[in-house]
Coordinates of C-alpha atoms in Angstrom, one line a residue:
X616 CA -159.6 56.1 -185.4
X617 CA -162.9 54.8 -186.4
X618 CA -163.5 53.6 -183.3
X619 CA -163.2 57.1 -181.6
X620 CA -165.7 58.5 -184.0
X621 CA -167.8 55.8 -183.2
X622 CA -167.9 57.0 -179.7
X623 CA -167.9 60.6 -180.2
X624 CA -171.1 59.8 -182.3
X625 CA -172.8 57.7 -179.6
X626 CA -172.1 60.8 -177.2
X627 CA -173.5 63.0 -179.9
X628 CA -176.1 61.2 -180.4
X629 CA -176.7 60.1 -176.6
X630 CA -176.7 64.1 -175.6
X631 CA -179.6 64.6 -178.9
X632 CA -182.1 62.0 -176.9
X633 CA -181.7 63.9 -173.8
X634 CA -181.9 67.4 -175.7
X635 CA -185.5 65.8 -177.2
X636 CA -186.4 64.4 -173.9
X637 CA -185.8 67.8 -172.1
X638 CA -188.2 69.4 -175.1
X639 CA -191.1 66.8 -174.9
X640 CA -190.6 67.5 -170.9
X641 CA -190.9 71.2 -171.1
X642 CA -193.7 70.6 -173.6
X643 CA -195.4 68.2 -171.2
X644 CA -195.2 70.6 -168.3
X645 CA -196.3 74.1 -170.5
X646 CA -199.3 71.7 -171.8
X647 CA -199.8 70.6 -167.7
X648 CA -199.8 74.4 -166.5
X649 CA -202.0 75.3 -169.6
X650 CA -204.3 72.6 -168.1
X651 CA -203.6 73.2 -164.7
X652 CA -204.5 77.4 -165.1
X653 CA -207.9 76.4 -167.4
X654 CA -208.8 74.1 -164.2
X655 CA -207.8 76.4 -161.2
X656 CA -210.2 79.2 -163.2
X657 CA -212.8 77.0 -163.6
X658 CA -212.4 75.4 -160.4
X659 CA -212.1 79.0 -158.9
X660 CA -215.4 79.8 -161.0
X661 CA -217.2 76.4 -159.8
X662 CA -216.6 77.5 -156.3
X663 CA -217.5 81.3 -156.7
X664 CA -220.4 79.9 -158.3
X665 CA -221.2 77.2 -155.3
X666 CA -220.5 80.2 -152.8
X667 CA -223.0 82.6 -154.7
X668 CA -225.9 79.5 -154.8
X669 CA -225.2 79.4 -150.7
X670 CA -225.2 82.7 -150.1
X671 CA -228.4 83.2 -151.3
X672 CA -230.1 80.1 -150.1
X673 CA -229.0 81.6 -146.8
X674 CA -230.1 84.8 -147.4
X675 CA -233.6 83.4 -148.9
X676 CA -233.5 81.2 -145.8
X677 CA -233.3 83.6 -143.3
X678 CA -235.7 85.6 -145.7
X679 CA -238.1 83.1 -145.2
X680 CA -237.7 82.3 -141.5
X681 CA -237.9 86.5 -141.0
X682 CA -241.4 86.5 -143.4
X683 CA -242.9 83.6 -140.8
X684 CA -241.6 85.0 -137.8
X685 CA -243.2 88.4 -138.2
X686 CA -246.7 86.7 -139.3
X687 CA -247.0 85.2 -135.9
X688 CA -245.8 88.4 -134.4
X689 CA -248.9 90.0 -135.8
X690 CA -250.9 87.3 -135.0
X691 CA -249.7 87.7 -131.4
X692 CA -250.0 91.2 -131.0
X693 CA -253.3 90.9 -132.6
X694 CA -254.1 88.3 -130.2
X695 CA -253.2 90.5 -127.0
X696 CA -256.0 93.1 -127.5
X697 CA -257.9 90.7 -126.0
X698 CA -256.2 88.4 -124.0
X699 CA -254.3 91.4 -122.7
X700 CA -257.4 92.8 -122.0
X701 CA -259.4 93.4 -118.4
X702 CA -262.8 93.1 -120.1
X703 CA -261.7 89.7 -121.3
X704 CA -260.0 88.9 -117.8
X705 CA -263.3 90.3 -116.3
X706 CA -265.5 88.2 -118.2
X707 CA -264.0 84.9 -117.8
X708 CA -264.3 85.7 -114.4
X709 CA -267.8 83.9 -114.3
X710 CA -266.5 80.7 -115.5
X711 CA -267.9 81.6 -119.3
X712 CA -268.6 84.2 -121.8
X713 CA -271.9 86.1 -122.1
X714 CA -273.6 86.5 -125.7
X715 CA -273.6 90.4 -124.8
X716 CA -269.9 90.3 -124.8
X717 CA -269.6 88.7 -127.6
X718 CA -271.9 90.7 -128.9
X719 CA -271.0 93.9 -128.3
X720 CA -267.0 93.4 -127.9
X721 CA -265.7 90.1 -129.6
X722 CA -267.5 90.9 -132.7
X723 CA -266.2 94.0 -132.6
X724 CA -262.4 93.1 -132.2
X725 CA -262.7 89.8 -134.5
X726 CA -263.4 91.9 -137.6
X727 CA -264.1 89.3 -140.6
X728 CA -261.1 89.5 -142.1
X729 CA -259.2 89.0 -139.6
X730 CA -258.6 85.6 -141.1
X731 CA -259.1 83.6 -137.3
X732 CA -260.4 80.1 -138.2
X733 CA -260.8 79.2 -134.0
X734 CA -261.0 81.4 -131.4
X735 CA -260.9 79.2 -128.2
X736 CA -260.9 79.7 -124.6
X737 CA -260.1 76.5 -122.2
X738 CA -259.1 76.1 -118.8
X739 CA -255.7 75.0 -117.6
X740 CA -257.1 71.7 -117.5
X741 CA -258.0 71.3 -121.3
X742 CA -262.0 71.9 -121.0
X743 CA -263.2 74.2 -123.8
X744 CA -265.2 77.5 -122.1
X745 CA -266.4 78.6 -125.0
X746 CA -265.3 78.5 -129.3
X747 CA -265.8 80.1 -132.2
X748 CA -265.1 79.1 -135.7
X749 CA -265.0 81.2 -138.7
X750 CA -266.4 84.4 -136.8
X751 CA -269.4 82.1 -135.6
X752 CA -270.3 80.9 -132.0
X753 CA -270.2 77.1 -131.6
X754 CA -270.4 74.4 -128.7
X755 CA -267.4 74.6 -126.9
X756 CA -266.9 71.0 -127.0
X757 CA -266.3 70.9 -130.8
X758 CA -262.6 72.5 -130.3
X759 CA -261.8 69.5 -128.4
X760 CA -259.7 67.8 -131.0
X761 CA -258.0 71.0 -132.2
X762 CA -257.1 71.5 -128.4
X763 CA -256.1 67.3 -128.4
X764 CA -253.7 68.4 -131.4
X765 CA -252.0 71.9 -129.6
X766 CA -251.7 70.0 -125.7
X767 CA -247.7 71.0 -125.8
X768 CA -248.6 74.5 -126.6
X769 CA -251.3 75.2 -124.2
X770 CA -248.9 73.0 -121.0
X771 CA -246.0 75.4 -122.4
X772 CA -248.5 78.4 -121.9
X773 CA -249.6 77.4 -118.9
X774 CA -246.1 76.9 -117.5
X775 CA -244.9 80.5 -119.0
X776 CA -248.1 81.9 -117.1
X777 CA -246.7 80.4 -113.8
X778 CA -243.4 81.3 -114.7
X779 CA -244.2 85.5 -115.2
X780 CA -246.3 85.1 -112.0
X781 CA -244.5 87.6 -108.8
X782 CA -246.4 87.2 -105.5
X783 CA -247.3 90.0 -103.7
X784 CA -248.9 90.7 -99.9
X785 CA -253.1 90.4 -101.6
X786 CA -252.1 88.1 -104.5
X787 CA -250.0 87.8 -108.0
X788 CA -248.1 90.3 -110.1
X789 CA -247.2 88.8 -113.9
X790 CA -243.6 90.0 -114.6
X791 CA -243.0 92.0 -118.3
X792 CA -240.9 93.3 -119.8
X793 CA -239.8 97.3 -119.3
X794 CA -241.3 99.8 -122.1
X795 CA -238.7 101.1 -124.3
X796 CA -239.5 104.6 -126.1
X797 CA -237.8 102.7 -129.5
X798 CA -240.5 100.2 -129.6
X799 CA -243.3 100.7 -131.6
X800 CA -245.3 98.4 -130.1
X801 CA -246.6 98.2 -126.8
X802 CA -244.7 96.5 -124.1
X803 CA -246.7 93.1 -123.5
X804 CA -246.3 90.1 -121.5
X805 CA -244.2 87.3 -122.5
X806 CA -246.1 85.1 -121.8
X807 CA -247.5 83.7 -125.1
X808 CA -246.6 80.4 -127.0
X809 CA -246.1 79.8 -130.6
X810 CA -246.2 76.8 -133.3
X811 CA -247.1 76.4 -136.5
X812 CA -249.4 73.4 -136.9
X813 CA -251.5 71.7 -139.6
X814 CA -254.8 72.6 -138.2
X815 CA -257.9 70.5 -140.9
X816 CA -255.4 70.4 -144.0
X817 CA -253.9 73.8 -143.7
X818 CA -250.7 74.9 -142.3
X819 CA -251.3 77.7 -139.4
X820 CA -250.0 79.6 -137.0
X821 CA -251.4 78.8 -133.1
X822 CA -250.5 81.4 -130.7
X823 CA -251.9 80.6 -127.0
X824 CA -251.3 82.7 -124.2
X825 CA -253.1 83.7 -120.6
X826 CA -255.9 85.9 -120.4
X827 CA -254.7 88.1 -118.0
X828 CA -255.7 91.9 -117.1
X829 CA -253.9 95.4 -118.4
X830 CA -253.1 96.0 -114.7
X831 CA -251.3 92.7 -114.2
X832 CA -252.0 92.1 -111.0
X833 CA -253.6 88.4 -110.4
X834 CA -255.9 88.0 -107.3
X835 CA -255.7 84.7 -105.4
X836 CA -258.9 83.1 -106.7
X837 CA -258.3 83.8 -110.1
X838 CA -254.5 82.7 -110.0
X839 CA -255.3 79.3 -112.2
X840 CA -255.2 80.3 -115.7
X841 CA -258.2 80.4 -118.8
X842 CA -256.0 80.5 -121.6
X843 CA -256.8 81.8 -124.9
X844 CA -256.3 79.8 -128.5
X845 CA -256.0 81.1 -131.9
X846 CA -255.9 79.9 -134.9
X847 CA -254.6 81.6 -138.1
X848 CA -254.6 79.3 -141.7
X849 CA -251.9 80.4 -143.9
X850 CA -253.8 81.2 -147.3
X851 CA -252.5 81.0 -150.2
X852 CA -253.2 84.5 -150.6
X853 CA -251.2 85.0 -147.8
X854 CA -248.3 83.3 -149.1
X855 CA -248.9 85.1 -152.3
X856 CA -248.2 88.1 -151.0
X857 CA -245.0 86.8 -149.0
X858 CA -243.6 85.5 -152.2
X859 CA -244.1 88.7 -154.0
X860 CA -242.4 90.2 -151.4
X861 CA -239.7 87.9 -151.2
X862 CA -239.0 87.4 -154.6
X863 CA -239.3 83.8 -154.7
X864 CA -241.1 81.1 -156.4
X865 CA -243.4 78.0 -155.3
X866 CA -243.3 79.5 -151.4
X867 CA -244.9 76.8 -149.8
X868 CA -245.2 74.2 -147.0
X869 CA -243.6 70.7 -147.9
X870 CA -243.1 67.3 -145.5
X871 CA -239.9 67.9 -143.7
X872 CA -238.9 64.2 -145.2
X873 CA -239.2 65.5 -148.2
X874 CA -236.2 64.8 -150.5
X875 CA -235.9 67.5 -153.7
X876 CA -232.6 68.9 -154.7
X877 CA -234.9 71.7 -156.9
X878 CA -236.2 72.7 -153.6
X879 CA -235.0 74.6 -150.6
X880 CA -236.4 74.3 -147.4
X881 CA -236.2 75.3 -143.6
X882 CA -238.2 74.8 -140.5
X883 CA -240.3 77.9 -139.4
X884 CA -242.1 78.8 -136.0
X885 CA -239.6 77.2 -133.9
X886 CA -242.0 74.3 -133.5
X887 CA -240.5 70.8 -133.1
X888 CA -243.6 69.1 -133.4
X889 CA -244.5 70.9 -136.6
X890 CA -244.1 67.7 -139.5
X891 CA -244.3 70.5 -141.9
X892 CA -241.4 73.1 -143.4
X893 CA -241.2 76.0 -145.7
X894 CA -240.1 74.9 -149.5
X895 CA -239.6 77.2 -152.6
X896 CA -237.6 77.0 -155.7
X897 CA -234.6 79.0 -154.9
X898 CA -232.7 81.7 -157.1
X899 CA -229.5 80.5 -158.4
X900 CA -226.7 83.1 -159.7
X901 CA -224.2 80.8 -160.6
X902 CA -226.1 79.9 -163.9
X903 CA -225.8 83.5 -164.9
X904 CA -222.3 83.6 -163.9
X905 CA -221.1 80.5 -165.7
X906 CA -222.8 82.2 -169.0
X907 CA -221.0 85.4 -168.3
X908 CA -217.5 84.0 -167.4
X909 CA -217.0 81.2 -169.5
X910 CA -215.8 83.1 -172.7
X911 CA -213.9 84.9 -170.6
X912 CA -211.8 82.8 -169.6
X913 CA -211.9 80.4 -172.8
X914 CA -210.3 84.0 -174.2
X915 CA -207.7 84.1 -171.1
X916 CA -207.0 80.4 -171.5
X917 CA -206.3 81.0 -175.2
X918 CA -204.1 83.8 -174.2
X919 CA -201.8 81.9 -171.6
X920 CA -201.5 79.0 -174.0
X921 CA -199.8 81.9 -176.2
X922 CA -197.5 83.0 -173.7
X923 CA -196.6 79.7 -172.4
X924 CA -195.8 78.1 -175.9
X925 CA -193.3 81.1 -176.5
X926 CA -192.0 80.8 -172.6
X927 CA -191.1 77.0 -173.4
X928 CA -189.2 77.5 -177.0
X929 CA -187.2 80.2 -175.2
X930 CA -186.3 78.7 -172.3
X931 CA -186.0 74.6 -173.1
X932 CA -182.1 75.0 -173.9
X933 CA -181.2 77.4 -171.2
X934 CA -183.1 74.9 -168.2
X935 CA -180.5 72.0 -169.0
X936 CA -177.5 74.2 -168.4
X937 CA -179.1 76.2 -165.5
X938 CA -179.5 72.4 -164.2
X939 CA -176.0 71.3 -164.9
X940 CA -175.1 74.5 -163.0
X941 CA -177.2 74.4 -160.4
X942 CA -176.4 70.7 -159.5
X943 CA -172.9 71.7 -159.5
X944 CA -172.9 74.3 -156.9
X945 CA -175.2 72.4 -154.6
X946 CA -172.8 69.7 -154.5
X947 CA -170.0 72.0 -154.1
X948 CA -171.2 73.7 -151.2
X949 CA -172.2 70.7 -149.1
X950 CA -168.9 68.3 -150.4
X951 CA -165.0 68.6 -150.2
X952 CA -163.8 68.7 -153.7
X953 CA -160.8 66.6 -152.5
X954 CA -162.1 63.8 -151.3
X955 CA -165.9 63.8 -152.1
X956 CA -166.8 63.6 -148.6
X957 CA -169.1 66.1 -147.3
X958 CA -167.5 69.5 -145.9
X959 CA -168.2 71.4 -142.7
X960 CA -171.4 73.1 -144.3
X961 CA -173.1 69.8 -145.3
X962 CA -172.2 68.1 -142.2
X963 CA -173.3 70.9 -139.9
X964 CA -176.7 70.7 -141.6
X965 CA -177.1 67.4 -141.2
X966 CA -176.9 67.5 -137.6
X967 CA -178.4 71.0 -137.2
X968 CA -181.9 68.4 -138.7
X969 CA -181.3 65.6 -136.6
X970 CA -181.1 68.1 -133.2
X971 CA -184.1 70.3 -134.7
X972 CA -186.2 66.9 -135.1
X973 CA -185.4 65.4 -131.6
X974 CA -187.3 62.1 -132.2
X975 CA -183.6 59.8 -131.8
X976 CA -181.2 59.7 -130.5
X977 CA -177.8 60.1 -133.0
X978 CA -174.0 60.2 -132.2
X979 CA -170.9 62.1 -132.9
X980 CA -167.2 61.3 -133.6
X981 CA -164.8 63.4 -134.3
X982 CA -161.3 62.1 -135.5
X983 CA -158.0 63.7 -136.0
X984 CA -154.8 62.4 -138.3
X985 CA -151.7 61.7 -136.3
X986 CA -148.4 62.6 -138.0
X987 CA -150.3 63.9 -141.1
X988 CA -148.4 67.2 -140.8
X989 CA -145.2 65.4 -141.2
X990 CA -146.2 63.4 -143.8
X991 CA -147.1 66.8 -145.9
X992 CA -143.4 68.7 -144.6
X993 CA -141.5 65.3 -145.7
X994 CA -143.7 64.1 -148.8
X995 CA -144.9 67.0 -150.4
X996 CA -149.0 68.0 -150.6
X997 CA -149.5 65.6 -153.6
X998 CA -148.4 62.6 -150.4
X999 CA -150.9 64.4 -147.9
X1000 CA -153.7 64.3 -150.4
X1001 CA -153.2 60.7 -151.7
X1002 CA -153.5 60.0 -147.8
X1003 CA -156.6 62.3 -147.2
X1004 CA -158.0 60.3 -150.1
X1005 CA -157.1 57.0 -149.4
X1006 CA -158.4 57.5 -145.5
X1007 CA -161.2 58.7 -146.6
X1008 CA -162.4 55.6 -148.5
X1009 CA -161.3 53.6 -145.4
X1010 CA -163.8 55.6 -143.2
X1011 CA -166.9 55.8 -146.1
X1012 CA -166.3 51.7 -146.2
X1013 CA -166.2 51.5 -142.4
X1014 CA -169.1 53.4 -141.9
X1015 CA -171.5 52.3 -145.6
X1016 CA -174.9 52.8 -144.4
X1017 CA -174.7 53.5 -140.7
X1018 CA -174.3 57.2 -140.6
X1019 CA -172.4 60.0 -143.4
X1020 CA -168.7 60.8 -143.3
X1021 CA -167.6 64.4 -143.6
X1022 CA -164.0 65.8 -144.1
X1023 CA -164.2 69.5 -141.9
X1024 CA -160.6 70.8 -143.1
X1025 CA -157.0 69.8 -143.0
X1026 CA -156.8 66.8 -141.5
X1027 CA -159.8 66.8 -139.4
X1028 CA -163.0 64.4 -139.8
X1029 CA -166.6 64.1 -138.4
X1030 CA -168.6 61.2 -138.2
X1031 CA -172.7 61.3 -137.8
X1032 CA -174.3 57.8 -136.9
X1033 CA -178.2 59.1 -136.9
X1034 CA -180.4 56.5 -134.7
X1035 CA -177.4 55.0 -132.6
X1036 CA -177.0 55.9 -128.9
X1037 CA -175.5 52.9 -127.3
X1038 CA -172.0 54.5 -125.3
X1039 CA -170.5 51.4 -126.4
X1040 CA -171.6 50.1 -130.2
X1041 CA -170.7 54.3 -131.1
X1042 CA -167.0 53.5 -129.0
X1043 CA -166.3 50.2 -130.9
X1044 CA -166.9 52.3 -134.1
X1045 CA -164.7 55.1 -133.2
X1046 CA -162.4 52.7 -132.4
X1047 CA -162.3 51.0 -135.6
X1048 CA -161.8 54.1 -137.6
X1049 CA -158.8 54.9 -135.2
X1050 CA -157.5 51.5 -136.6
X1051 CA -158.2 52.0 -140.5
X1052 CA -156.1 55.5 -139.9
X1053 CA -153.3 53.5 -138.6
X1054 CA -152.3 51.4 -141.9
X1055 CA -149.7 52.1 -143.8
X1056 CA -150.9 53.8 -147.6
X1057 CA -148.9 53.2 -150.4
X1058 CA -147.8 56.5 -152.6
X1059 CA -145.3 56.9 -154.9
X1060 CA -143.5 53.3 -154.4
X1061 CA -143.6 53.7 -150.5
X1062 CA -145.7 53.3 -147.4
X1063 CA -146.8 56.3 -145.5
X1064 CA -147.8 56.0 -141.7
X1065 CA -150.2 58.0 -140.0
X1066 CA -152.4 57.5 -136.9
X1067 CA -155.5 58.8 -135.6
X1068 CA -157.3 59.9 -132.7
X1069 CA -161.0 60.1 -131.8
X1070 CA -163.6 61.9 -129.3
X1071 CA -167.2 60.5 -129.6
X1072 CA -170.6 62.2 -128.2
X1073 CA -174.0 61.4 -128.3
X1074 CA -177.6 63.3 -128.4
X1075 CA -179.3 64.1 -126.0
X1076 CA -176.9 63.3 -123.5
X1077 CA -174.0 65.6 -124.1
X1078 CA -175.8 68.3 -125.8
X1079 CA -179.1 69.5 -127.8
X1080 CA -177.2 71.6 -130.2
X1081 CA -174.6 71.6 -132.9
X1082 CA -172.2 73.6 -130.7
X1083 CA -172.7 71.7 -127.7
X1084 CA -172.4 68.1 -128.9
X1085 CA -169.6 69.1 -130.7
X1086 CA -167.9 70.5 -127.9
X1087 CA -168.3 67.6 -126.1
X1088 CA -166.9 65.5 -129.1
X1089 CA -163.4 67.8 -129.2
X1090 CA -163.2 67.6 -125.6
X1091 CA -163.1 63.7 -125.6
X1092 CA -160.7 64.2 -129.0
X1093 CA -158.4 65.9 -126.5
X1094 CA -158.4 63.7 -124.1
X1095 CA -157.4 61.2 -126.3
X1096 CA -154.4 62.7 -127.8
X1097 CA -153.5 64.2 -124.6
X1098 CA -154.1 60.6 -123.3
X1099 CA -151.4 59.4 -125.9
X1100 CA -153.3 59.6 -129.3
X1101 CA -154.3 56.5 -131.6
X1102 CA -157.7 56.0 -129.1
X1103 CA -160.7 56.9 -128.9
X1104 CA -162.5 58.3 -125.8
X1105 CA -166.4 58.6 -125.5
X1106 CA -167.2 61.8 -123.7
X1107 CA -168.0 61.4 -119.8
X1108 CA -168.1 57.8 -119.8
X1109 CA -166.6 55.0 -118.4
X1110 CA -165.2 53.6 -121.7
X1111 CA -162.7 56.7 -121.3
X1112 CA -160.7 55.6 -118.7
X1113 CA -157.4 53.8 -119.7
X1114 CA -157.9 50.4 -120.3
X1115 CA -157.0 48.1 -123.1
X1116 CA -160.5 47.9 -124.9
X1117 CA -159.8 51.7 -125.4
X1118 CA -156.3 52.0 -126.5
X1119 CA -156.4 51.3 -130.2
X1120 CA -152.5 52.3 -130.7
X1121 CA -150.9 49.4 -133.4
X1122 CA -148.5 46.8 -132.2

């Protein structure tokens, strides 16, 4: 007697240290998704916030690139009045520049503040024709080195020219583009070139282009280019003024190696040989969100903890039964309660995988009891399920890790050997199994007999489908009962004609 409390209090006891276990486990996971909600908000905060910081560095980016782009625009169009310009085209057409042009019509278009630190005109060949600097008349020859620095601009502008030019029957016609009655500016040629460049210690934009005439057309002698430099500094007024209307801070030029995580920066002008890049201290939102959303979701956090805590106390004794219940009806759908072996559901979804995966090939067998009807009519059911039992360990033992046994109905089995597709290692195994269903099993102080019959198939070669493979695997079950049962047959091959290797019938 006090031994069988013993037990019963080692069960009790036993079933309390899972009951705690299952408790510190639901505690563990409520504390996890507590932890696991606080970090997918802040995670989901972190990355609004990272998104908001690159938004607006993309904005301020493109901003910045828009700001430059429409400076050299004006610069351009300031430029054309007069290398657009048949006076200028006119003039040059002497080689040089008079003082009474300058005079009366350079002075007069090159107001002072203007803001034009070199106005240069040179040949296609790089000589100077004639400079000023600062609004004042110098030697030509003194732009040399600022024409040395700007060669790729004035070749590109010299290629453009040639480029535009359209020859005609008495000389050249420079292409442009058609006026459009939504532009607000003029319709110009296109024949200008751009860079920004640090001209004497200040970053500026260079725009050369061709002097050509208003008229376009290009006579003969004339068809070699003068081509017309300026120079624009970028002040720090001027960028004054771009940062106000920006709304940024520290606009500025910086070394395009320059390394500073508390500056943004992005190449402007379009110039590859500019060393030089925009930089300003960017505006970051995410510090104003994290100040704004962290309480908020401290509060939410604080509030799912709540609801979690009560979730887990309500539901800790109900998850081990639902469990217990659950585990219980998986295995009872997929296995025969008889004899433990899977049923037809279970095995058909094991093959329905192996088809659906195609990457090996797997085999089949099918195998019918001999006699088993008899054995039920003369023995009773408790005879025919001692046998279905007893046969059933024979096959699982036959088969151990090779492939899974399953028991379809009545007397009817199913074999599936995943990874095999020799014809003849899959026939000696059918064939064994037809042996192990031939020996006698003891029941109830007698031997019962049965036999067995078997029908093998293989993927891919008899079918790519549940219902086709096992068609082919009853087929060659026929066979081999029609053939005289207690064999196995392996569908469509030669191992099915009668030989002795086949026949499996006992002695």
């Amino acid at each position: 007697m006090s031994a069988g409390i013993g037990k019963s209090d080692l069960v009790i006891e036993l079933g309390a240290q899972r009951r705690r276990r299952m408790k510190i486990t639901i505690g563990i996971a409520a504390v996890a998704i507590v932890a696991l909600f606080a970090c997918a908000n802040f995670m989901v905060l972190d990355y609004s916030v990272r998104r908001a910081n690159d938004f607006v560095a993309t904005t301020e980016k493109t901003l910045v690139k828009n700001e430059f782009r429409h400076q050299i625009e004006q610069v351009v169009l300031y430029q054309s009045g007069i290398s657009f310009w048949d006076k200028s085209f006119d003039e040059l057409g002497t080689g040089t520049i008079s003082e009474e042009f300058v005079r009366r019509d350079l002075r007069h278009l090159i107001r002072a503040d203007s803001g034009f630190s070199w106005m240069v005109f040179a040949t296609s060949a790089g000589g100077p024709v004639f400079a000023m600097r600062d609004g004042r008349v110098v030697e030509a020859e003194t732009s040399g080195n600022l024409l040395y620095w700007i060669i790729d601009l004035t070749k590109r502008a010299e290629a453009s020219y040639y480029e535009a030019l359209q020859r005609t029957r008495d000389g050249w016609l420079i292409e442009t583009q058609k006026a459009s009655d939504d532009l607000l500016s003029p319709s110009i040629p296109t024949i200008s070139v751009t860079g920004m460049r640090m001209i004497e210690g200040t970053m500026s934009i260079v725009v050369v282009q061709a002097v050509v005439p208003r008229r376009l057309f290009i006579p003969d002698h004339r068809k070699t280019p003068v081509l017309m430099v300026t120079v624009k500094p970028m002040t720090a007024e001027m960028l004054l003024r771009s940062q106000q209307r920006l709304g940024l801070t520290d606009l500025g030029f910086s070394p395009i190696t320059l390394v500073d995580d508390d500056l943004l920066t992005t190449g402007v002008g379009g110039d590859s040989f500019n060393p030089m890049v925009a930089s300003w201290r960017p505006n970051r939102p995410g510090s104003f969100v994290w100040t704004m959303a962290v309480p908020q979701i401290a509060a939410l956090v604080a509030i799912f903890v709540a609801v979690m805590g009560f979730v887990a106390w309500k539901f800790s004794s109900l998850v081990r039964a639902l469990e217990r219940s659950e585990a219980r009806n998986a295995c009872l759908a997929r296995h025969d309660a008889l004899t433990g072996a899977l049923n037809r559901s279970g095995f058909e979804e094991i093959v329905r995988g192996l088809t659906a995966k195609a990457i090996a090939p797997f085999a089949v067998i099918a195998v019918d009891l001999d006699r088993f009807k008899q054995v039920n009519d003369s023995h009773g059911h408790a005879a025919g399920d001692a046998v279905l039992r007893a046969i059933t360990d024979r096959f699982r033992t036959r088969i151990g890790a090779r492939g899974t046994l399953a028991r379809l109905g009545g007397d009817e089995f199913a074999v599936v050997i995943p990874g095999e597709g020799d014809p003849a290692a899959i026939l000696a195994l059918a064939q064994t199994l037809v042996r192990d269903a031939q020996v006698p099993i003891p029941f109830a102080g007698q031997l019962l007999g049965v036999g067995g019959s078997a029908g093998a198939a293989s993927f891919p070669e008899h079918g790519r489908s549940l219902d086709g493979i096992m068609q082919m695997a009853d087929h060659a079950l026929y066979e081999a009962k029609k053939g005289g049962r207690n064999r196995a047959i392996f569908a469509g091959a030669e191992f099915a004609k009668d030989d002795p290797d086949t026949d499996t019938r006992a002695a």
